Amino acid sequence: EGLVITGVAIKTDEAKVTVLDVPDVPGIAAKLFSEVAKEKINVNMIVQGTSRNGLSEINFTVPKKDLITLKSIEEKIKSSIKCSNIIYDDNIAIVSVVGTGMRSHHGVAAKVFEVLASRGINIEMISTSEIKISVVVRMERAEEAANALHKEFKLSEIEIKTE
Amino acid sequence: EGLVITGVAIKTDEAKVTVLDVPDVPGIAAKLFSEVAKEKINVNMIVQGTSRNGLSEINFTVPKKDLITLKSIEEKIKSSIKCSNIIYDDNIAIVSVVGTGMRSHHGVAAKVFEVLASRGINIEMISTSEIKISVVVRMERAEEAANALHKEFKLSEIEIKTE
Ligand SMILES: C[C@@H](O)[C@H](N)C(=O)O
Ligand SMILES: C[C@@H](O)[C@H](N)C(=O)O
C-alpha cells in the first residue's frame, strides 16, 4: 500500500480528562464510560496504556462545552469506580496527521514526532491508527504544530482542517 | 451522521512494547521511534497517556516477527532516551470495532467495554478514533471478545476479519 498523507487537522474545542489509579480489572472502563454516556456526553479520543502494580490511567477527550456537566458527576464516577483523582485540562488541542498506508510505512510517526521536537513542542498524549496519528499539545502551540507538519509533508494550502 | 458499525477485527500477529518512565519533554518520542524506524520495523498502535511527576509511559505494537530485532536494540534505545524499563508482551491480541459516526454517538465505547466486562475480559490497552475502537486483551480471550462484540452489534457472519 502506498503512503499518502492527505491532511493535517486541528481540534481545539475539546478538553482532556484523566482518571488516575483505576483498578486494572474487568468492568472499570465499562462503568466509567456508562456514567459519561448517561449524561449524553460524546467522548472522542480514549487512551489507556498498560497498568502498573494493578492500577491504570484512563484518558479521554470531551467537548469543552460538556466539561461542566462532567465535573458535576465526578462524585458519581468516584463512587462507581475506585480512582485516586480526576484531572481536567481545557487548554489542549488535538493535532492529527491523516493519511493511508501509515501502518505499512515505518518512520511516519517518527517523522511527525521529529517535526514537533524540532520546534520544542511537547507531546502530551498520543493515539494512532492506520489512517491517523493524533497528538495532544498545549492549545497555544497547535497552529505552529499544524503548520510545521503541513510544511514537512508538503501539503497544499487547502488541507489544514479545523474540526 | 448516522451510526453504522461495519465490523469487528482481530489482530493476533503483534506484540506490545511498553517503555516506562520516559521524561515528558520534547524530543523523547521522536528519538524512540526514530531508533525503531532505523530497523525498518512497522509500528501499528502508539498509545501514550498523561505524564505524572514529569514521567510518561509510551506503548506501541509491532509485528511479533520483529520483536527479536527490537529487543536487540534495547541498549541503543536506553542510551538515546532515559527510561526505567522496557516491557515486551507477545501474548496479546488487538480487538477492534469499526464503524462510522462513533464520535457523534455517545455510548458506543461504553457498550463495547460493557460487552467485554460482562464476560470478565480485562481491557489492557485502549485506543480510539472516530471510526475505530481498539482494545488489547489476552490472546486467549480474543475469539470470545470478537464473537461477543459481533453478537452485540448484530453483525452478519462475514464481518469478523482477522488482520
Ligand atoms: C482499566 C480498565 O480498562 C480495566 N482493565 C477494564 O477492563 O475495564
Ligand atoms: C513523552 C514524550 O511524548 C514527550 N512528551 C515528547 O514530546 O516526546
Short mmCIF file of C-alpha atoms and ligand atoms in Angstrom, two decimals:
data_model
loop_
_atom_site.label_atom_id
_atom_site.label_comp_id
_atom_site.label_asym_id
_atom_site.label_seq_id
_atom_site.Cartn_x
_atom_site.Cartn_y
_atom_site.Cartn_z
CA GLU A 1 0.00 0.00 0.00
CA GLY A 2 1.41 3.38 -0.98
CA LEU A 3 1.85 6.04 1.69
CA VAL A 4 -0.36 9.05 1.11
CA ILE A 5 -0.58 11.83 3.70
CA THR A 6 -3.80 13.65 2.90
CA GLY A 7 -4.00 16.33 5.55
CA VAL A 8 -3.38 17.86 8.93
CA ALA A 9 -6.30 18.60 11.27
CA ILE A 10 -6.55 20.68 14.45
CA LYS A 11 -9.29 20.26 17.03
CA THR A 12 -9.47 22.97 19.68
CA ASP A 13 -12.96 22.55 21.10
CA GLU A 14 -12.17 19.63 23.38
CA ALA A 15 -10.87 19.10 26.90
CA LYS A 16 -8.84 16.16 28.22
CA VAL A 17 -9.94 14.20 31.28
CA THR A 18 -7.51 11.92 33.13
CA VAL A 19 -8.80 9.34 35.61
CA LEU A 20 -5.90 8.24 37.81
CA ASP A 21 -5.20 4.91 39.52
CA VAL A 22 -8.22 2.87 38.48
CA PRO A 23 -8.06 -0.87 39.28
CA ASP A 24 -7.00 -2.87 36.24
CA VAL A 25 -9.86 -5.36 36.49
CA PRO A 26 -12.74 -6.14 34.12
CA GLY A 27 -15.67 -3.75 34.26
CA ILE A 28 -13.94 -0.49 35.21
CA ALA A 29 -13.88 1.11 31.76
CA ALA A 30 -17.49 -0.01 31.23
CA LYS A 31 -18.64 1.69 34.46
CA LEU A 32 -16.72 4.89 33.76
CA PHE A 33 -18.00 5.38 30.24
CA SER A 34 -21.53 4.33 31.00
CA GLU A 35 -21.67 7.13 33.63
CA VAL A 36 -20.42 9.57 30.98
CA ALA A 37 -22.86 8.21 28.37
CA LYS A 38 -25.80 8.70 30.77
CA GLU A 39 -25.10 12.44 30.53
CA LYS A 40 -25.25 12.18 26.73
CA ILE A 41 -21.66 13.43 26.50
CA ASN A 42 -19.83 12.43 23.34
CA VAL A 43 -16.39 11.02 24.01
CA ASN A 44 -13.77 11.45 21.27
CA MET A 45 -10.29 10.05 22.00
CA ILE A 46 -9.93 7.36 24.66
CA VAL A 47 -6.36 6.44 25.61
CA GLN A 48 -5.33 3.85 28.19
CA GLY A 49 -1.85 2.41 28.43
CA THR A 50 -0.51 -0.54 30.41
CA SER A 51 -1.25 -0.86 34.12
CA ARG A 52 1.46 -0.75 36.80
CA ASN A 53 1.05 -2.51 40.10
CA GLY A 54 -2.54 -3.30 39.14
CA LEU A 55 -3.54 0.34 38.55
CA SER A 56 -4.30 2.08 35.21
CA GLU A 57 -4.80 5.62 33.96
CA ILE A 58 -7.69 6.29 31.56
CA ASN A 59 -7.66 9.48 29.45
CA PHE A 60 -10.43 10.73 27.23
CA THR A 61 -11.48 13.93 25.48
CA VAL A 62 -14.93 15.54 25.53
CA PRO A 63 -16.36 18.73 24.01
CA LYS A 64 -15.32 21.68 26.20
CA LYS A 65 -18.96 22.66 26.48
CA ASP A 66 -19.65 19.39 28.34
CA LEU A 67 -16.91 19.82 30.92
CA ILE A 68 -19.21 21.45 33.47
CA THR A 69 -21.66 18.53 33.23
CA LEU A 70 -18.83 16.03 33.50
CA LYS A 71 -17.45 17.75 36.61
CA SER A 72 -20.94 17.67 38.12
CA ILE A 73 -20.94 13.85 38.04
CA GLU A 74 -17.45 13.43 39.48
CA GLU A 75 -18.76 12.11 42.79
CA LYS A 76 -20.98 9.64 40.94
CA ILE A 77 -17.97 8.40 38.96
CA LYS A 78 -15.81 8.17 42.08
CA SER A 79 -18.44 6.06 43.85
CA SER A 80 -18.84 3.79 40.82
CA ILE A 81 -15.11 3.15 40.27
CA LYS A 82 -12.21 3.50 42.66
CA CYS A 83 -9.70 6.12 41.48
CA SER A 84 -7.30 8.44 43.23
CA ASN A 85 -8.18 11.60 41.30
CA ILE A 86 -9.73 13.01 38.14
CA ILE A 87 -7.83 15.80 36.34
CA TYR A 88 -9.41 18.13 33.79
CA ASP A 89 -7.42 20.10 31.19
CA ASP A 90 -9.24 22.54 28.91
CA ASN A 91 -6.12 24.14 27.42
CA ILE A 92 -5.35 21.38 24.92
CA ALA A 93 -5.56 20.92 21.18
CA ILE A 94 -5.58 17.68 19.20
CA VAL A 95 -3.33 17.83 16.13
CA SER A 96 -3.69 14.94 13.69
CA VAL A 97 -1.89 13.81 10.56
CA VAL A 98 -4.26 11.86 8.34
CA GLY A 99 -3.39 9.52 5.51
CA THR A 100 -3.40 5.97 4.21
CA GLY A 101 -0.75 3.28 4.29
CA MET A 102 0.77 4.60 7.52
CA ARG A 103 0.94 1.15 9.13
CA SER A 104 2.96 -0.36 6.37
CA HIS A 105 5.40 2.53 6.21
CA HIS A 106 7.87 2.68 9.06
CA GLY A 107 9.05 6.10 10.06
CA VAL A 108 5.89 8.20 9.50
CA ALA A 109 5.16 8.51 13.23
CA ALA A 110 8.85 9.17 13.92
CA LYS A 111 8.75 12.00 11.39
CA VAL A 112 5.64 13.55 12.96
CA PHE A 113 7.30 13.46 16.38
CA GLU A 114 10.57 14.83 14.99
CA VAL A 115 8.81 17.84 13.47
CA LEU A 116 7.26 18.66 16.85
CA ALA A 117 10.52 18.02 18.69
CA SER A 118 12.43 20.35 16.36
CA ARG A 119 10.13 23.17 17.47
CA GLY A 120 10.28 22.26 21.13
CA ILE A 121 6.60 21.31 21.20
CA ASN A 122 5.85 18.80 23.95
CA ILE A 123 3.64 15.82 23.12
CA GLU A 124 1.17 15.31 25.97
CA MET A 125 -0.81 12.34 24.63
CA ILE A 126 -0.58 10.07 21.56
CA SER A 127 -3.13 7.86 19.85
CA THR A 128 -2.66 6.32 16.39
CA SER A 129 -4.49 4.11 13.92
CA GLU A 130 -3.66 3.03 10.38
CA ILE A 131 -5.04 6.23 8.98
CA LYS A 132 -4.32 8.80 11.66
CA ILE A 133 -1.61 9.94 14.07
CA SER A 134 -3.10 12.19 16.78
CA VAL A 135 -1.17 14.09 19.42
CA VAL A 136 -2.35 16.38 22.21
CA VAL A 137 -0.35 19.59 22.67
CA ARG A 138 -0.87 22.87 24.56
CA MET A 139 -3.58 24.89 22.85
CA GLU A 140 -1.20 27.76 22.16
CA ARG A 141 1.18 25.51 20.19
CA ALA A 142 -1.50 23.96 17.92
CA GLU A 143 -1.16 26.37 14.98
CA GLU A 144 2.61 26.14 14.96
CA ALA A 145 2.46 22.33 15.19
CA ALA A 146 -0.03 22.06 12.33
CA ASN A 147 1.89 24.48 10.11
CA ALA A 148 5.15 22.65 10.71
CA LEU A 149 3.57 19.29 9.88
CA HIS A 150 1.86 20.76 6.86
CA LYS A 151 5.20 22.01 5.57
CA GLU A 152 7.03 18.73 6.34
CA PHE A 153 4.55 16.64 4.40
CA LYS A 154 4.45 19.22 1.61
CA LEU A 155 0.68 19.55 1.65
CA SER A 156 -1.03 22.19 -0.42
CA GLU A 157 -2.75 25.13 1.23
CA ILE A 158 -6.18 23.66 1.45
CA GLU A 159 -5.51 20.78 3.84
CA ILE A 160 -5.35 22.31 7.34
CA LYS A 161 -8.82 21.48 8.65
CA THR A 162 -10.05 22.90 11.90
CA GLU A 163 -12.58 20.40 13.21
CA GLU B 1 -24.11 11.42 10.99
CA GLY B 2 -25.76 8.03 11.39
CA LEU B 3 -24.04 5.37 13.49
CA VAL B 4 -23.02 2.38 11.42
CA ILE B 5 -20.92 -0.41 12.95
CA THR B 6 -19.42 -2.23 9.99
CA GLY B 7 -17.29 -4.91 11.57
CA VAL B 8 -15.15 -6.46 14.26
CA ALA B 9 -11.47 -7.20 13.57
CA ILE B 10 -8.93 -9.28 15.46
CA LYS B 11 -5.17 -8.86 15.08
CA THR B 12 -3.07 -11.60 16.67
CA ASP B 13 0.31 -11.17 14.96
CA GLU B 14 1.51 -8.26 17.06
CA ALA B 15 3.33 -7.75 20.35
CA LYS B 16 3.01 -4.82 22.75
CA VAL B 17 6.04 -2.87 23.93
CA THR B 18 5.86 -0.60 27.00
CA VAL B 19 8.60 1.97 27.64
CA LEU B 20 8.36 3.08 31.29
CA ASP B 21 9.21 6.38 32.94
CA VAL B 22 10.39 8.45 29.98
CA PRO B 23 10.91 12.17 30.63
CA ASP B 24 7.90 14.18 29.46
CA VAL B 25 9.98 16.68 27.47
CA PRO B 26 10.06 17.47 23.75
CA GLY B 27 12.07 15.09 21.61
CA ILE B 28 11.68 11.82 23.52
CA ALA B 29 9.02 10.23 21.31
CA ALA B 30 10.98 11.35 18.24
CA LYS B 31 14.16 9.64 19.47
CA LEU B 32 12.37 6.43 20.47
CA PHE B 33 10.54 5.98 17.19
CA SER B 34 13.44 7.01 15.00
CA GLU B 35 15.51 4.21 16.61
CA VAL B 36 12.68 1.78 15.81
CA ALA B 37 12.31 3.14 12.26
CA LYS B 38 16.05 2.65 11.61
CA GLU B 39 15.41 -1.07 11.96
CA LYS B 40 12.62 -0.81 9.36
CA ILE B 41 10.10 -2.07 11.94
CA ASN B 42 6.49 -1.03 11.26
CA VAL B 43 4.77 0.37 14.32
CA ASN B 44 0.98 -0.06 14.49
CA MET B 45 -0.75 1.33 17.62
CA ILE B 46 1.05 4.01 19.64
CA VAL B 47 -0.56 4.90 22.97
CA GLN B 48 0.72 7.49 25.43
CA GLY B 49 -1.37 8.93 28.24
CA THR B 50 -0.76 11.86 30.56
CA SER B 51 2.54 12.15 32.42
CA ARG B 52 2.80 12.05 36.22
CA ASN B 53 5.57 13.80 38.07
CA GLY B 54 7.19 14.59 34.73
CA LEU B 55 7.38 10.95 33.57
CA SER B 56 5.36 9.24 30.82
CA GLU B 57 4.72 5.70 29.61
CA ILE B 58 4.81 5.04 25.84
CA ASN B 59 3.18 1.87 24.47
CA PHE B 60 3.32 0.62 20.92
CA THR B 61 2.67 -2.57 18.97
CA VAL B 62 4.96 -4.17 16.39
CA PRO B 63 4.72 -7.34 14.30
CA LYS B 64 5.70 -10.31 16.51
CA LYS B 65 8.28 -11.28 13.93
CA ASP B 66 10.16 -8.03 14.65
CA LEU B 67 10.32 -8.46 18.40
CA ILE B 68 13.75 -10.11 18.32
CA THR B 69 15.18 -7.19 16.31
CA LEU B 70 13.53 -4.69 18.64
CA LYS B 71 14.97 -6.42 21.73
CA SER B 72 18.40 -6.36 20.07
CA ILE B 73 18.36 -2.54 20.03
CA GLU B 74 17.16 -2.11 23.61
CA GLU B 75 20.53 -0.81 24.79
CA LYS B 76 20.59 1.67 21.91
CA ILE B 77 17.13 2.92 22.89
CA LYS B 78 18.08 3.14 26.56
CA SER B 79 21.14 5.24 25.74
CA SER B 80 19.11 7.52 23.47
CA ILE B 81 16.25 8.16 25.93
CA LYS B 82 16.17 7.78 29.70
CA CYS B 83 13.62 5.18 30.81
CA SER B 84 13.37 2.85 33.77
CA ASN B 85 12.48 -0.30 31.83
CA ILE B 86 11.11 -1.70 28.57
CA ILE B 87 8.49 -4.48 28.82
CA TYR B 88 7.58 -6.82 25.94
CA ASP B 89 4.32 -8.78 25.75
CA ASP B 90 3.77 -11.20 22.88
CA ASN B 91 0.60 -12.79 24.26
CA ILE B 92 -1.79 -10.01 23.20
CA ALA B 93 -4.47 -9.54 20.61
CA ILE B 94 -5.96 -6.30 19.31
CA VAL B 95 -9.76 -6.46 19.00
CA SER B 96 -11.35 -3.55 17.14
CA VAL B 97 -14.89 -2.41 16.45
CA VAL B 98 -15.01 -0.45 13.23
CA GLY B 99 -17.72 1.92 12.04
CA THR B 100 -18.68 5.47 11.17
CA GLY B 101 -20.35 8.16 13.24
CA MET B 102 -18.93 6.80 16.52
CA ARG B 103 -17.79 10.22 17.73
CA SER B 104 -21.19 11.77 17.44
CA HIS B 105 -22.93 8.87 19.19
CA HIS B 106 -22.39 8.71 22.92
CA GLY B 107 -22.40 5.26 24.44
CA VAL B 108 -20.77 3.19 21.66
CA ALA B 109 -17.48 2.86 23.55
CA ALA B 110 -19.37 2.20 26.79
CA LYS B 111 -21.23 -0.62 25.06
CA VAL B 112 -18.00 -2.18 23.73
CA PHE B 113 -16.50 -2.10 27.22
CA GLU B 114 -19.70 -3.47 28.79
CA VAL B 115 -19.71 -6.47 26.44
CA LEU B 116 -16.14 -7.31 27.48
CA ALA B 117 -16.87 -6.66 31.16
CA SER B 118 -19.89 -9.00 31.07
CA ARG B 119 -17.55 -11.82 30.06
CA GLY B 120 -14.88 -10.92 32.55
CA ILE B 121 -12.41 -9.96 29.82
CA ASN B 122 -9.84 -7.47 31.06
CA ILE B 123 -9.00 -4.48 28.85
CA GLU B 124 -5.23 -3.97 28.85
CA MET B 125 -4.97 -1.01 26.47
CA ILE B 126 -7.41 1.28 24.66
CA SER B 127 -7.05 3.49 21.61
CA THR B 128 -9.97 5.06 19.72
CA SER B 129 -10.62 7.28 16.73
CA GLU B 130 -13.83 8.38 15.03
CA ILE B 131 -14.00 5.17 13.06
CA LYS B 132 -12.46 2.60 15.35
CA ILE B 133 -12.41 1.45 18.97
CA SER B 134 -9.39 -0.82 19.60
CA VAL B 135 -8.66 -2.72 22.79
CA VAL B 136 -5.78 -5.02 23.72
CA VAL B 137 -6.76 -8.23 25.52
CA ARG B 138 -5.01 -11.52 26.36
CA MET B 139 -4.53 -13.54 23.18
CA GLU B 140 -6.61 -16.42 24.53
CA ARG B 141 -9.65 -14.16 25.03
CA ALA B 142 -9.61 -12.60 21.54
CA GLU B 143 -12.05 -15.00 19.85
CA GLU B 144 -14.53 -14.77 22.70
CA ALA B 145 -14.24 -10.97 22.74
CA ALA B 146 -14.79 -10.68 18.99
CA ASN B 147 -17.72 -13.09 18.98
CA ALA B 148 -19.39 -11.28 21.86
CA LEU B 149 -18.98 -7.91 20.13
CA HIS B 150 -20.15 -9.37 16.86
CA LYS B 151 -23.32 -10.62 18.54
CA GLU B 152 -23.91 -7.35 20.41
CA PHE B 153 -23.76 -5.24 17.29
CA LYS B 154 -25.80 -7.80 15.35
CA LEU B 155 -23.30 -8.11 12.51
CA SER B 156 -23.73 -10.76 9.86
CA GLU B 157 -21.43 -13.74 9.63
CA ILE B 158 -18.94 -12.27 7.21
CA GLU B 159 -17.63 -9.41 9.31
CA ILE B 160 -15.07 -10.92 11.72
CA LYS B 161 -11.83 -10.07 9.93
CA THR B 162 -8.55 -11.50 11.13
CA GLU B 163 -5.92 -8.98 10.10
C1 LIG C 1 -8.51 -0.25 33.40
C2 LIG C 1 -9.71 -0.85 32.77
O1 LIG C 1 -9.60 -0.73 31.37
C3 LIG C 1 -9.94 -2.29 33.12
N1 LIG C 1 -8.81 -3.10 32.78
C4 LIG C 1 -11.20 -2.78 32.43
O2 LIG C 1 -11.20 -3.77 31.82
O3 LIG C 1 -12.17 -2.13 32.49
C1 LIG C 2 6.74 11.58 26.44
C2 LIG C 2 7.05 12.16 25.12
O1 LIG C 2 5.91 12.08 24.29
C3 LIG C 2 7.48 13.62 25.18
N1 LIG C 2 6.48 14.43 25.82
C4 LIG C 2 7.79 14.11 23.79
O2 LIG C 2 7.31 15.10 23.39
O3 LIG C 2 8.48 13.48 23.09
#
